Amino acid sequence: QQSRFMTEYYKILANNAFGNYRTLMQQMTLNPAMGNYLDMVRSTRTAPNENYPRELKQLFSIGLFELNQDGTVRCVENNPCQPGDTPAATYDQNVVNNFTKVMTGWNFCNQTASCPNIAVGTVNYIDPMLLNAGVTTVGNNRHDLTAKTLLNYPGSTTTNIAACTNCTTLPNIATYANNSLNQALDNVFNHPTLGPYVSKVLIQHLVTSDPTPAYVSRVAAAFNNNGSGVRGDMKAVITAILLDPEARGDAKTDPNFGKLREPVQLTTNLARTFD
């Protein structure tokens, strides 16, 4: 692939590292490199692809199971879980199918008026993906216009997206589709498992591979509210992670403390050891 494939992807991560997680979700969803990698650019109402809608939940936001604020798993029968209990799933296949409908119709940006970085003979990996790219008639619309049912959880205000009743023109379809995408991302962003899931993963990458539930809970609290009523403030989250008592102080002697080397560091260290 051309170098811009990863450059624009990396820039989104860099630009939002201390921004808001909701903005990161939006920009990554419409990133053409991600769209190509997880097939959203090929997902249409007649040939829907669930790769990105599934990974958005499983890898990038809430994981497979509901979590308490301290990162421990919730179970169907009891909370805390007891031996033999069934972990409570965050979503099922029906939810994946509905999110897949929401995320149909986007493709590489290829219209001069909307895509300033078009280059003849190359895929546009710079501009965000465009809904119904290249489509000029309503009959060729690529977005699913039927009703969708999203994640249902305590406190959720956006669980259903109605079918489009005024989709006789492409502008109306575009308004409906973009509103649906925003509602779906809001639905995931406000899920109570998002804070502890993201917080624990970041702690594992930045500080220790086996954080205590109390550590996760303190960081998740910062994710849920940065002190000024803002959810998803990554600057507050990173600050909470790195300034937490479990991340600072004298050299750690607890055998459970420490971070596993990432593969590239492990390989580099082996190469250096053997000259």
Coordinates of C-alpha atoms in Angstrom, one line a residue:
Q1 CA 0.0 0.0 0.0
Q2 CA 1.0 3.6 -0.5
S3 CA 2.6 5.2 2.6
R4 CA -0.4 7.4 3.3
F5 CA -2.3 4.2 4.2
M6 CA -0.6 4.2 7.6
T7 CA 0.3 7.9 7.9
E8 CA -3.2 9.2 8.2
Y9 CA -4.2 6.3 10.5
Y10 CA -1.2 7.2 12.8
K11 CA -2.1 10.9 12.7
I12 CA -5.6 10.2 14.0
L13 CA -4.1 8.4 17.0
A14 CA -1.5 11.1 17.6
N15 CA -3.9 14.0 17.2
N16 CA -6.4 12.5 19.6
A17 CA -4.0 11.0 22.2
F18 CA -4.9 13.8 24.6
G19 CA -8.3 14.6 23.1
N20 CA -11.7 12.9 23.6
Y21 CA -12.3 9.2 23.0
R22 CA -15.6 10.0 21.3
T23 CA -13.8 12.1 18.7
L24 CA -11.3 9.3 18.2
M25 CA -14.1 6.8 17.7
Q26 CA -15.7 9.1 15.0
Q27 CA -12.5 9.8 13.1
M28 CA -11.2 6.2 13.2
T29 CA -14.6 4.9 12.0
L30 CA -14.3 7.0 8.9
N31 CA -10.6 6.5 8.4
P32 CA -10.0 5.0 4.9
A33 CA -7.1 2.8 6.2
M34 CA -9.4 1.3 8.8
G35 CA -12.2 1.1 6.3
N36 CA -10.0 -0.9 4.0
Y37 CA -8.5 -3.1 6.7
L38 CA -11.8 -4.1 8.3
D39 CA -13.9 -3.9 5.1
M40 CA -16.3 -1.0 5.9
V41 CA -15.4 0.4 2.4
R42 CA -17.0 -2.7 1.0
S43 CA -20.1 -2.9 3.2
T44 CA -23.4 -2.0 1.4
R45 CA -27.0 -2.6 2.1
T46 CA -27.0 -5.5 -0.4
A47 CA -23.6 -6.9 0.8
P48 CA -23.2 -5.9 4.5
N49 CA -19.9 -6.7 6.2
E50 CA -19.8 -7.0 9.9
N51 CA -16.0 -6.8 10.4
Y52 CA -15.7 -3.2 11.6
P53 CA -19.0 -3.1 13.5
R54 CA -18.0 -6.2 15.4
E55 CA -14.4 -5.0 16.2
L56 CA -15.6 -1.5 17.2
K57 CA -17.3 -3.2 20.2
Q58 CA -15.0 -6.2 20.8
L59 CA -11.6 -4.5 20.5
F60 CA -12.0 -0.8 20.5
S61 CA -14.6 0.0 23.2
I62 CA -16.5 -2.5 25.4
G63 CA -15.1 -5.9 24.9
L64 CA -17.0 -9.2 25.1
F65 CA -18.3 -9.0 28.7
E66 CA -19.8 -6.3 30.9
L67 CA -17.4 -4.9 33.5
N68 CA -17.8 -3.2 36.8
Q69 CA -16.0 0.1 37.2
D70 CA -13.0 -1.7 38.7
G71 CA -12.6 -3.9 35.6
T72 CA -14.0 -7.1 37.1
V73 CA -16.5 -9.1 35.1
R74 CA -20.2 -8.9 35.8
C75 CA -22.1 -12.2 35.7
V76 CA -25.7 -13.0 34.8
E77 CA -26.4 -14.8 38.1
N78 CA -24.4 -12.7 40.6
N79 CA -22.2 -9.7 40.9
P80 CA -19.4 -10.2 42.0
C81 CA -19.3 -13.4 40.0
Q82 CA -19.4 -16.8 41.8
P83 CA -17.7 -20.0 40.6
G84 CA -19.8 -21.4 37.8
D85 CA -21.6 -18.2 36.9
T86 CA -22.0 -17.0 33.4
P87 CA -20.3 -13.8 32.3
A88 CA -22.8 -11.2 31.1
A89 CA -22.2 -10.5 27.4
T90 CA -22.0 -6.9 26.2
Y91 CA -23.7 -7.7 22.9
D92 CA -25.0 -10.6 20.8
Q93 CA -25.1 -11.4 17.0
N94 CA -28.3 -9.4 16.6
V95 CA -26.6 -6.2 17.9
V96 CA -23.7 -6.9 15.5
N97 CA -26.2 -7.2 12.6
N98 CA -27.9 -3.9 13.5
F99 CA -24.6 -2.0 13.8
T100 CA -23.6 -3.5 10.5
K101 CA -26.7 -1.9 8.9
V102 CA -25.7 1.4 10.3
M103 CA -22.2 1.3 8.8
T104 CA -23.2 0.5 5.2
G105 CA -22.6 2.8 2.3
W106 CA -19.3 4.5 3.0
N107 CA -16.4 4.2 0.6
F108 CA -13.1 5.9 -0.3
C109 CA -13.6 9.7 -0.9
N110 CA -13.6 10.3 -4.6
Q111 CA -15.7 13.5 -5.2
T112 CA -13.8 16.6 -6.0
A113 CA -16.1 18.9 -4.0
S114 CA -15.7 16.9 -0.8
C115 CA -12.3 15.3 -1.3
P116 CA -9.4 17.8 -1.7
N117 CA -6.8 15.1 -1.7
I118 CA -7.9 13.1 -4.7
A119 CA -4.9 11.9 -6.9
V120 CA -5.5 10.3 -10.3
G121 CA -4.6 6.6 -10.3
T122 CA -4.4 6.2 -6.5
V123 CA -6.8 5.4 -3.7
N124 CA -7.6 8.4 -1.5
Y125 CA -6.3 7.4 2.0
I126 CA -6.1 11.0 3.2
D127 CA -9.7 12.2 3.3
P128 CA -12.3 10.5 5.5
M129 CA -14.6 8.0 3.8
L130 CA -17.6 9.4 2.0
L131 CA -21.2 8.1 2.1
N132 CA -22.4 6.8 -1.2
A133 CA -19.2 7.7 -3.0
G134 CA -19.8 8.0 -6.7
V135 CA -23.5 7.3 -6.5
T136 CA -25.7 9.8 -8.4
T137 CA -29.2 8.2 -8.2
V138 CA -31.3 7.1 -5.2
G139 CA -31.7 3.6 -6.8
N140 CA -28.0 3.0 -6.3
N141 CA -28.0 4.1 -2.7
R142 CA -25.6 1.9 -0.6
H143 CA -26.8 2.6 2.9
D144 CA -29.4 0.4 4.7
L145 CA -32.5 2.5 5.3
T146 CA -34.3 0.1 7.7
A147 CA -34.7 0.4 11.4
K148 CA -31.8 -0.6 13.7
T149 CA -31.7 -1.7 17.4
L150 CA -28.6 -0.7 19.3
L151 CA -27.1 -1.6 22.7
N152 CA -29.6 -1.5 25.5
Y153 CA -28.2 -0.8 29.0
P154 CA -29.2 1.2 32.1
G155 CA -29.1 4.9 31.3
S156 CA -29.1 4.4 27.6
T157 CA -31.0 7.1 25.7
T158 CA -30.3 6.0 22.1
T159 CA -31.2 2.3 21.6
N160 CA -33.3 2.5 18.5
I161 CA -32.9 4.1 15.1
A162 CA -36.1 4.4 13.1
A163 CA -36.3 3.5 9.4
C164 CA -35.8 6.4 7.0
T165 CA -39.2 7.8 6.0
N166 CA -38.0 10.7 3.9
C167 CA -35.3 9.1 1.8
T168 CA -36.4 10.1 -1.7
T169 CA -33.2 12.0 -2.4
L170 CA -29.5 11.3 -1.8
P171 CA -29.2 14.4 0.5
N172 CA -31.9 13.1 2.7
I173 CA -30.3 9.6 2.8
A174 CA -27.0 11.2 3.7
T175 CA -28.5 13.1 6.6
Y176 CA -30.2 10.0 7.8
A177 CA -27.1 7.8 7.5
N178 CA -24.8 10.3 9.2
N179 CA -27.3 10.9 12.0
S180 CA -27.6 7.1 12.4
L181 CA -23.8 6.7 12.6
N182 CA -23.6 9.4 15.3
Q183 CA -26.3 7.8 17.3
A184 CA -24.6 4.4 17.1
L185 CA -21.2 5.8 18.2
D186 CA -22.9 7.7 21.1
N187 CA -24.6 4.5 22.1
V188 CA -21.3 2.7 22.4
F189 CA -19.5 5.7 23.9
N190 CA -22.0 5.9 26.8
H191 CA -21.9 2.2 27.7
P192 CA -20.9 1.8 31.3
T193 CA -18.3 -0.8 30.4
L194 CA -16.4 1.5 28.1
G195 CA -14.5 3.4 30.9
P196 CA -13.1 0.4 32.7
Y197 CA -12.4 -1.5 29.5
V198 CA -10.3 1.3 27.9
S199 CA -8.7 2.2 31.3
K200 CA -7.5 -1.3 32.0
V201 CA -6.1 -1.8 28.5
L202 CA -4.2 1.6 28.7
I203 CA -2.8 0.7 32.2
Q204 CA -1.6 -2.6 30.9
H205 CA 0.2 -0.9 28.0
L206 CA 1.6 2.0 29.9
V207 CA 2.3 0.7 33.4
T208 CA 1.6 -2.8 34.5
S209 CA 0.1 -5.9 32.9
D210 CA -1.8 -6.9 36.0
P211 CA -3.3 -3.8 37.6
T212 CA -5.4 -4.1 40.8
P213 CA -9.1 -3.5 40.6
A214 CA -8.7 -0.4 42.7
Y215 CA -6.2 1.1 40.2
V216 CA -8.6 0.4 37.3
S217 CA -11.5 1.9 39.2
R218 CA -9.6 5.2 39.9
V219 CA -8.7 5.5 36.2
A220 CA -12.2 4.6 35.0
A221 CA -13.6 7.3 37.3
A222 CA -11.4 9.8 35.5
F223 CA -12.6 8.5 32.1
N224 CA -16.3 8.8 33.2
N225 CA -15.8 12.3 34.5
N226 CA -12.6 14.5 34.2
G227 CA -13.7 16.6 37.1
S228 CA -15.6 19.0 34.9
G229 CA -18.4 16.7 33.8
V230 CA -16.6 15.6 30.6
R231 CA -16.6 11.9 29.7
G232 CA -13.8 10.4 27.6
D233 CA -11.1 13.1 28.3
M234 CA -7.9 11.2 27.4
K235 CA -5.7 13.8 29.0
A236 CA -7.4 13.2 32.3
V237 CA -7.2 9.4 31.8
I238 CA -3.5 9.4 31.0
T239 CA -2.8 11.7 33.9
A240 CA -4.7 9.4 36.3
I241 CA -2.8 6.4 35.0
L242 CA 0.7 7.8 35.3
L243 CA 0.2 9.7 38.6
D244 CA -1.6 6.9 40.4
P245 CA 0.2 5.6 43.5
E246 CA 0.5 2.2 42.0
A247 CA 2.5 3.7 39.1
R248 CA 4.9 5.7 41.1
G249 CA 7.2 5.5 44.1
D250 CA 10.1 3.2 44.9
A251 CA 11.0 0.2 42.8
K252 CA 8.2 -2.2 42.7
T253 CA 8.9 -5.6 44.4
D254 CA 5.4 -7.1 44.1
P255 CA 5.8 -10.2 41.8
N256 CA 2.6 -9.2 40.1
F257 CA 3.8 -5.8 39.1
G258 CA 5.5 -5.0 35.8
K259 CA 4.7 -5.0 32.1
L260 CA 5.3 -7.7 29.6
R261 CA 7.6 -6.6 26.8
E262 CA 5.8 -6.0 23.5
P263 CA 6.9 -8.3 20.7
V264 CA 9.1 -5.8 18.9
Q265 CA 10.9 -5.0 22.2
L266 CA 11.4 -8.7 23.0
T267 CA 12.7 -9.4 19.5
T268 CA 15.1 -6.5 19.6
N269 CA 16.4 -7.5 23.0
L270 CA 17.1 -11.1 21.8
A271 CA 18.9 -9.7 18.8
R272 CA 21.0 -7.4 20.9
T273 CA 21.8 -10.3 23.3
F274 CA 23.2 -12.5 20.5
D275 CA 25.0 -9.6 18.8

